[in-house]
Each structure stands twice: as C-alpha cells, then as structure tokens.
Coordinates of C-alpha atoms in Angstrom, one line a residue:
M7 CA 176.9 181.8 223.9
H8 CA 177.1 179.6 220.8
A9 CA 174.2 179.7 218.3
E10 CA 173.8 175.9 218.5
Q11 CA 173.5 176.1 222.3
L12 CA 170.8 178.8 222.0
K13 CA 169.0 176.7 219.4
E14 CA 169.0 173.7 221.8
Y15 CA 167.5 175.9 224.6
L16 CA 164.9 177.1 222.2
N17 CA 163.9 173.7 221.0
T18 CA 163.6 172.5 224.6
A19 CA 161.3 175.4 225.5
I20 CA 159.1 174.9 222.4
A21 CA 158.7 171.2 223.2
I22 CA 157.7 171.9 226.8
A23 CA 155.2 174.7 225.9
K24 CA 153.4 172.7 223.2
E25 CA 153.3 169.5 225.3
L26 CA 151.8 171.3 228.4
S27 CA 149.4 173.3 226.3
A28 CA 147.9 170.1 224.9
D29 CA 148.0 168.5 228.3
S30 CA 146.2 171.2 230.3
A31 CA 144.0 172.4 227.4
F32 CA 143.9 175.7 229.4
A33 CA 140.6 174.5 230.8
A34 CA 140.3 176.0 234.2
D35 CA 137.1 176.1 236.3
D36 CA 138.8 177.2 239.5
K37 CA 139.2 181.0 240.1
L38 CA 141.1 182.0 243.2
G39 CA 142.4 185.3 244.6
N40 CA 140.8 188.7 244.2
G41 CA 138.7 189.8 241.3
A42 CA 141.5 191.6 239.6
D43 CA 144.3 189.0 240.1
C44 CA 143.1 185.4 239.9
V45 CA 145.1 182.2 239.8
T46 CA 144.0 178.7 238.9
E47 CA 145.3 175.3 239.5
V48 CA 146.4 175.2 235.9
D49 CA 148.9 178.0 236.7
R50 CA 150.4 176.0 239.5
Y51 CA 150.5 172.7 237.6
I52 CA 152.1 174.1 234.5
E53 CA 154.8 176.1 236.4
K54 CA 155.7 173.1 238.6
T55 CA 155.9 170.8 235.5
V56 CA 157.9 173.3 233.5
F57 CA 160.4 173.8 236.3
S58 CA 160.7 170.1 236.9
R59 CA 161.5 169.5 233.2
L60 CA 164.0 172.3 233.0
H61 CA 165.8 171.4 236.2
E62 CA 166.1 167.8 235.0
I63 CA 167.7 169.0 231.7
Y64 CA 169.7 172.0 233.0
P65 CA 170.3 171.4 236.7
T66 CA 172.6 174.5 237.1
H67 CA 170.2 177.0 235.6
K68 CA 168.2 179.3 237.7
L69 CA 164.3 179.3 237.6
V70 CA 162.0 182.2 238.1
G71 CA 158.2 181.9 237.7
E72 CA 155.1 183.8 238.6
E73 CA 153.7 181.4 241.1
T74 CA 156.9 180.6 243.0
A75 CA 158.0 184.2 243.0
T76 CA 154.7 185.2 244.5
E77 CA 155.0 182.6 247.2
R78 CA 158.4 184.0 248.1
G79 CA 157.3 187.6 248.1
N80 CA 159.3 188.3 244.9
E81 CA 162.5 187.8 246.9
Y82 CA 164.8 185.8 244.7
K83 CA 168.3 186.6 243.6
A84 CA 168.7 188.1 240.1
T85 CA 172.0 186.9 238.7
N86 CA 173.9 186.7 235.4
D87 CA 173.5 182.9 235.4
P88 CA 171.2 181.4 232.7
T89 CA 167.7 182.0 234.2
W90 CA 164.5 180.6 232.9
I91 CA 161.6 183.0 233.4
V92 CA 158.2 181.5 233.1
D93 CA 154.6 182.7 233.1
P94 CA 152.7 179.4 233.2
V95 CA 149.5 181.0 232.0
D96 CA 150.0 184.5 230.7
G97 CA 146.5 185.9 230.9
T98 CA 144.8 183.8 233.7
N99 CA 141.9 186.2 233.8
N100 CA 141.4 185.6 230.1
V101 CA 141.3 181.9 230.7
V102 CA 138.6 182.1 233.4
H103 CA 136.6 184.4 231.2
H104 CA 137.1 182.3 228.1
F105 CA 139.0 185.0 226.2
Q106 CA 141.4 183.6 223.6
Y107 CA 144.5 185.7 224.3
T108 CA 146.3 183.5 226.7
G109 CA 149.2 181.1 226.6
I110 CA 152.5 179.8 228.0
S111 CA 155.5 182.1 228.1
I112 CA 159.0 180.6 228.5
G113 CA 162.0 182.9 228.4
L114 CA 165.7 182.5 229.0
A115 CA 167.9 185.3 230.2
I116 CA 171.7 185.1 230.1
N117 CA 173.7 187.9 231.7
K118 CA 170.4 189.4 232.6
K119 CA 169.5 189.9 228.9
P120 CA 166.8 188.0 226.9
A121 CA 168.4 185.2 224.9
V122 CA 165.5 182.8 224.1
G123 CA 161.7 183.3 224.0
V124 CA 158.7 181.0 223.4
V125 CA 155.1 182.3 223.6
Y126 CA 152.5 179.7 222.7
L127 CA 148.8 180.7 222.4
P128 CA 147.1 177.3 222.2
I129 CA 143.6 178.6 221.6
L130 CA 144.7 180.5 218.6
D131 CA 147.4 177.9 217.7
E132 CA 150.0 180.7 217.4
L133 CA 153.6 179.7 218.3
Y134 CA 156.1 182.6 218.6
T135 CA 159.8 181.7 218.9
A136 CA 163.1 183.5 218.9
A137 CA 166.7 183.1 219.9
R138 CA 169.3 185.9 220.0
S139 CA 170.7 186.7 216.5
Q140 CA 168.7 183.9 215.0
G141 CA 165.5 185.8 214.0
A142 CA 161.9 185.5 215.3
F143 CA 159.1 183.3 213.9
M144 CA 155.3 182.9 214.1
N145 CA 154.3 179.4 213.2
S146 CA 157.6 179.1 211.3
Q147 CA 157.1 182.3 209.4
P148 CA 159.1 185.5 210.3
P149 CA 156.9 188.4 211.7
P150 CA 155.7 191.0 211.0
I151 CA 152.9 189.5 209.0
I152 CA 152.9 192.5 206.7
R153 CA 156.2 193.5 205.1
P154 CA 157.5 196.5 203.1
P155 CA 156.5 198.0 200.8
V156 CA 153.0 197.6 202.2
L157 CA 154.0 198.1 205.8
T158 CA 153.7 201.7 206.7
T159 CA 156.3 204.0 208.4
P160 CA 154.5 205.9 211.2
T161 CA 156.0 209.3 211.9
S162 CA 153.7 210.4 214.8
L163 CA 151.5 208.8 217.5
A164 CA 148.4 209.9 215.6
E165 CA 149.3 207.1 213.1
C166 CA 149.7 204.4 215.8
S167 CA 147.7 201.7 217.5
M168 CA 148.7 200.9 221.1
V169 CA 148.3 197.9 223.3
C170 CA 148.7 198.2 227.1
E171 CA 147.4 196.8 230.4
H172 CA 145.6 198.2 233.5
H173 CA 147.0 195.5 235.9
S174 CA 145.8 194.1 239.2
D175 CA 147.0 197.1 241.3
R176 CA 143.6 198.8 241.9
S177 CA 144.8 201.4 244.4
E178 CA 143.4 204.8 243.7
K179 CA 146.8 206.2 243.0
A180 CA 147.8 203.5 240.5
V181 CA 144.4 203.5 238.7
G182 CA 144.3 207.3 238.6
S183 CA 147.8 207.5 237.2
R184 CA 147.1 205.0 234.4
L185 CA 143.8 206.7 233.5
A186 CA 145.5 210.1 233.3
S187 CA 148.2 208.6 231.0
F188 CA 145.6 206.9 228.8
T189 CA 143.6 210.2 228.6
R190 CA 146.7 212.1 227.4
L191 CA 147.5 209.4 224.9
L192 CA 144.0 209.6 223.4
L193 CA 143.5 213.4 223.5
D194 CA 143.8 215.3 220.3
K195 CA 147.0 217.3 219.7
K196 CA 145.4 220.7 220.2
R197 CA 144.8 219.7 223.8
G198 CA 148.3 218.4 224.3
G199 CA 147.6 214.7 223.6
G200 CA 149.1 212.1 221.4
C201 CA 145.8 211.4 219.5
I202 CA 146.7 207.7 219.0
Q203 CA 144.3 206.0 216.7
N204 CA 143.2 203.3 219.2
L205 CA 144.1 201.8 222.6
R206 CA 143.6 198.1 223.3
I207 CA 143.8 196.2 226.6
L208 CA 143.8 192.4 226.1
G209 CA 144.8 191.2 229.5
A210 CA 148.2 189.6 228.9
A211 CA 151.6 191.2 228.3
C212 CA 153.3 188.6 226.2
P213 CA 150.4 188.2 223.7
N214 CA 150.3 192.1 223.6
I215 CA 154.0 192.2 222.6
T216 CA 153.6 189.5 220.0
L217 CA 150.9 191.7 218.4
V218 CA 153.5 194.4 218.1
A219 CA 156.0 191.9 216.7
K220 CA 153.6 191.0 213.9
D221 CA 152.5 194.6 213.3
V222 CA 149.0 194.5 214.6
A223 CA 149.9 197.4 216.9
E224 CA 152.7 200.0 216.6
F225 CA 153.7 199.9 220.3
F226 CA 153.2 198.4 223.7
W227 CA 153.6 200.6 226.8
D228 CA 153.4 199.2 230.3
I229 CA 154.4 200.0 233.9
G230 CA 154.0 197.3 236.5
P231 CA 154.4 193.9 234.8
H232 CA 156.9 191.4 236.2
A233 CA 159.7 189.8 234.3
W234 CA 157.7 186.6 233.5
G235 CA 155.1 188.7 231.8
F236 CA 157.4 189.9 229.0
A237 CA 160.8 188.1 229.2
A238 CA 160.0 185.7 226.4
A239 CA 158.2 188.3 224.2
V240 CA 160.8 191.0 224.1
I241 CA 163.3 188.8 222.4
I242 CA 160.7 187.8 219.9
L243 CA 160.0 191.5 219.2
T244 CA 163.6 192.6 218.9
E245 CA 164.5 189.7 216.7
S246 CA 161.6 190.7 214.4
G247 CA 163.2 194.1 214.0
G248 CA 161.4 195.9 216.9
A249 CA 162.9 197.9 219.7
V250 CA 162.4 197.8 223.5
F251 CA 163.4 200.6 225.9
A252 CA 163.2 201.3 229.6
C253 CA 160.0 203.2 230.4
A254 CA 159.6 205.6 233.3
G255 CA 157.2 208.2 232.0
W256 CA 158.4 211.8 232.1
W257 CA 155.0 213.5 232.6
G258 CA 155.2 215.5 235.8
S259 CA 158.8 214.4 236.3
S260 CA 161.5 216.7 237.8
I261 CA 164.0 215.3 235.2
P262 CA 165.1 218.3 233.1
E263 CA 164.1 218.0 229.4
S264 CA 167.8 218.0 228.4
E265 CA 168.3 214.8 230.4
R266 CA 165.3 212.9 229.1
T267 CA 166.8 210.2 227.0
L268 CA 165.8 206.7 226.2
K269 CA 167.6 204.0 228.1
P270 CA 168.1 200.3 227.3
H271 CA 165.6 198.0 228.9
N272 CA 166.5 196.0 232.0
I273 CA 164.8 192.6 232.1
W274 CA 164.1 193.1 235.9
N275 CA 162.7 196.6 235.4
R276 CA 158.9 196.6 235.5
R277 CA 158.6 199.4 233.0
L278 CA 158.9 199.0 229.2
I279 CA 157.9 200.4 225.9
A280 CA 158.1 198.2 222.8
V281 CA 157.9 199.5 219.3
R282 CA 157.4 197.5 216.1
F283 CA 159.7 197.1 213.2
T284 CA 159.6 200.3 211.2
P285 CA 160.8 200.5 207.6
N286 CA 163.2 203.2 206.6
L287 CA 161.8 206.3 204.8
P288 CA 162.7 206.4 201.1
R289 CA 166.3 207.3 200.5
N290 CA 167.0 207.7 204.2
P291 CA 168.9 204.7 205.6
G292 CA 168.6 204.2 209.4
S293 CA 165.5 206.4 209.6
G294 CA 163.4 203.4 210.7
R295 CA 165.4 203.0 213.9
E296 CA 165.3 206.8 214.6
L297 CA 161.6 206.8 214.2
Q298 CA 161.2 203.9 216.7
K299 CA 163.1 206.1 219.2
Q300 CA 161.1 209.2 218.4
L301 CA 157.8 207.3 218.9
A302 CA 159.0 206.0 222.2
E303 CA 160.1 209.4 223.4
D304 CA 156.8 210.9 222.3
V305 CA 155.0 208.4 224.5
L306 CA 157.2 209.0 227.5
E307 CA 156.5 212.7 227.3
I308 CA 152.8 212.2 228.0
V309 CA 152.7 209.2 230.3
E310 CA 153.7 209.3 234.0
D311 CA 155.7 206.9 236.1
I312 CA 154.5 204.6 238.9
P313 CA 157.5 203.7 241.1
Y314 CA 157.3 199.9 241.2
P315 CA 160.5 198.2 242.6
L316 CA 162.7 196.0 240.5
D317 CA 161.9 192.3 240.3
G318 CA 164.1 190.2 242.6
I319 CA 167.1 191.1 244.8
H320 CA 170.1 192.8 243.2

C-alpha cells in the first residue's frame, strides 16, 4: 500500500471524525440496554453516518462497527480486504455519566493488520492519528508527550502504571477472573504479585491505549474487547514506538513454561497487551524493545485467560 494512499485514507477518517464530533456534541440523554452495557441513539447515528460516508468514498471496502456487528450477532466475514473498523462512541457509559474519556474511533485494517487509525476525544479536544510507517500524532505533535532523556526506562512492573477495563460481561466467572488478575498485579512481590504502582479503569479501550501512546501509563492489558474498541488505537501506539502483543494470560495455564512466548497481535483476537515506547538503556542498543517484551511477559505470568471467541467468521 503506497504511503500517499494511506495518507488519503487517514485524512478521510480525520475529516469524518471531527465533523461528526462537532455535529453530535456527544450529548446523549437516552440510556438503553443493561446497566453495564448501554447504547445511545448517538452511537447508532454516528455509525450509520460514518458508514454512509465511507461507502460513498470507498464502495469496495468492508465495514465493521459496534452497532451493526451487535445486530448481526458478531457474524461477519473477516477478510484481507481493506476493512474500516469503527466504534462510533468509544466509552458510551462515560458519555451518559458525563465522564470526559470518550470519543470516535475509526480504524482501517488491510490484510487484517492495522494500517490507519484516528481517535478523537472531542470533550478533551485531543486528536490522535497514525498511518503505517508514517508516525503517530496527538494534535499534530508526535507522542509520547515526554521524550528522552526525561522519559524513564521501566525495568519491572513495580515501576509501571497500568490501564485496563472490567467490561460488560458481569458473569461470576468473568468478574472473578478479572479481580483475581487485578489482585496479583497489585500484590507486593513477596506475595508473588507484580506490585504495579497503580491500576486505572477509565471505561474506554481506545482512550486507554492513547494514554499508553503518550506515556501516561506504561501498559494496557485487556481480555474481551472487540476489534472496534482498539483497532484505531493500536496503530497509533505502534507508530509512537510502542508494542502490541497477543494476550492470553498464562496464570493457571497448562502451557509449559518453555513454550510461553509472546505472539504477534491479531486484530480479531479479543486479547491484547500494549506497552509504551521504552528508551534504550545507556550503551545498550535495542534494550528498549527487549524491555517492552519483558514487561509484557511479566504481566502474562500473573494474569489469567478468559476464552472469548475471535471477532467475526474466519
């Protein structure tokens, strides 16, 4: 895919996101669904409008969105074709509770890999954008917001801040599994924990990942989000120097320790761990990338898996 073509896709997504954010103003007074997973008319309106615009401009591209996928029982065909993946309001619960971390997320996957991402948080007026091999930007400035030599190089979980989610799956098994993982992440090292410095739950995956991209948190761990909840943000993170890996926790797993290795993230896999840009240690080229992997492995050793199926039909 030529750089100029990707830039065109990116500019299209930016224009749509900003126009619709201004149009809807994210002012929703209608809360539907259960208490854990609500939807508003704004969600439906934005997704319908985004899809209409994209189909008009790129009639051969595939379209996947939260509202339409839910209506179809998540049974859509995942292909290598250019596929726009849209969360019309990432953080709907935040909107109805007047919490500022919410926005429009528009991602484009090509050959099932993130190629373009736009996350616009209108209340904060933060626009995150990225295209493959063209860098990432926050309001036209490259993240992270703090750069070396000030930006630290964490070497253990005890030096890290984490963002995550609890999700709308409130079954006893899912809630118990997440709480157990959170407990081990927070426990001090003498008790077998990661002793992370803090754990934040903000209610929206894409805004969470943008916090990692701009170095407000060291990593994001999640099991259960759908592709539209992170597709746009992961390209923003990787283009800022971060790393994203597949994430099925190893705690309690029958996988032998010798076979516990990080795997590349699959856009349709509802498990991921995202690690921020990490500077190299002094006189040690490449150590930043190795530390990203080490932090991800340290997390996977103490969190457990929840076996959610892949998004779409493969």
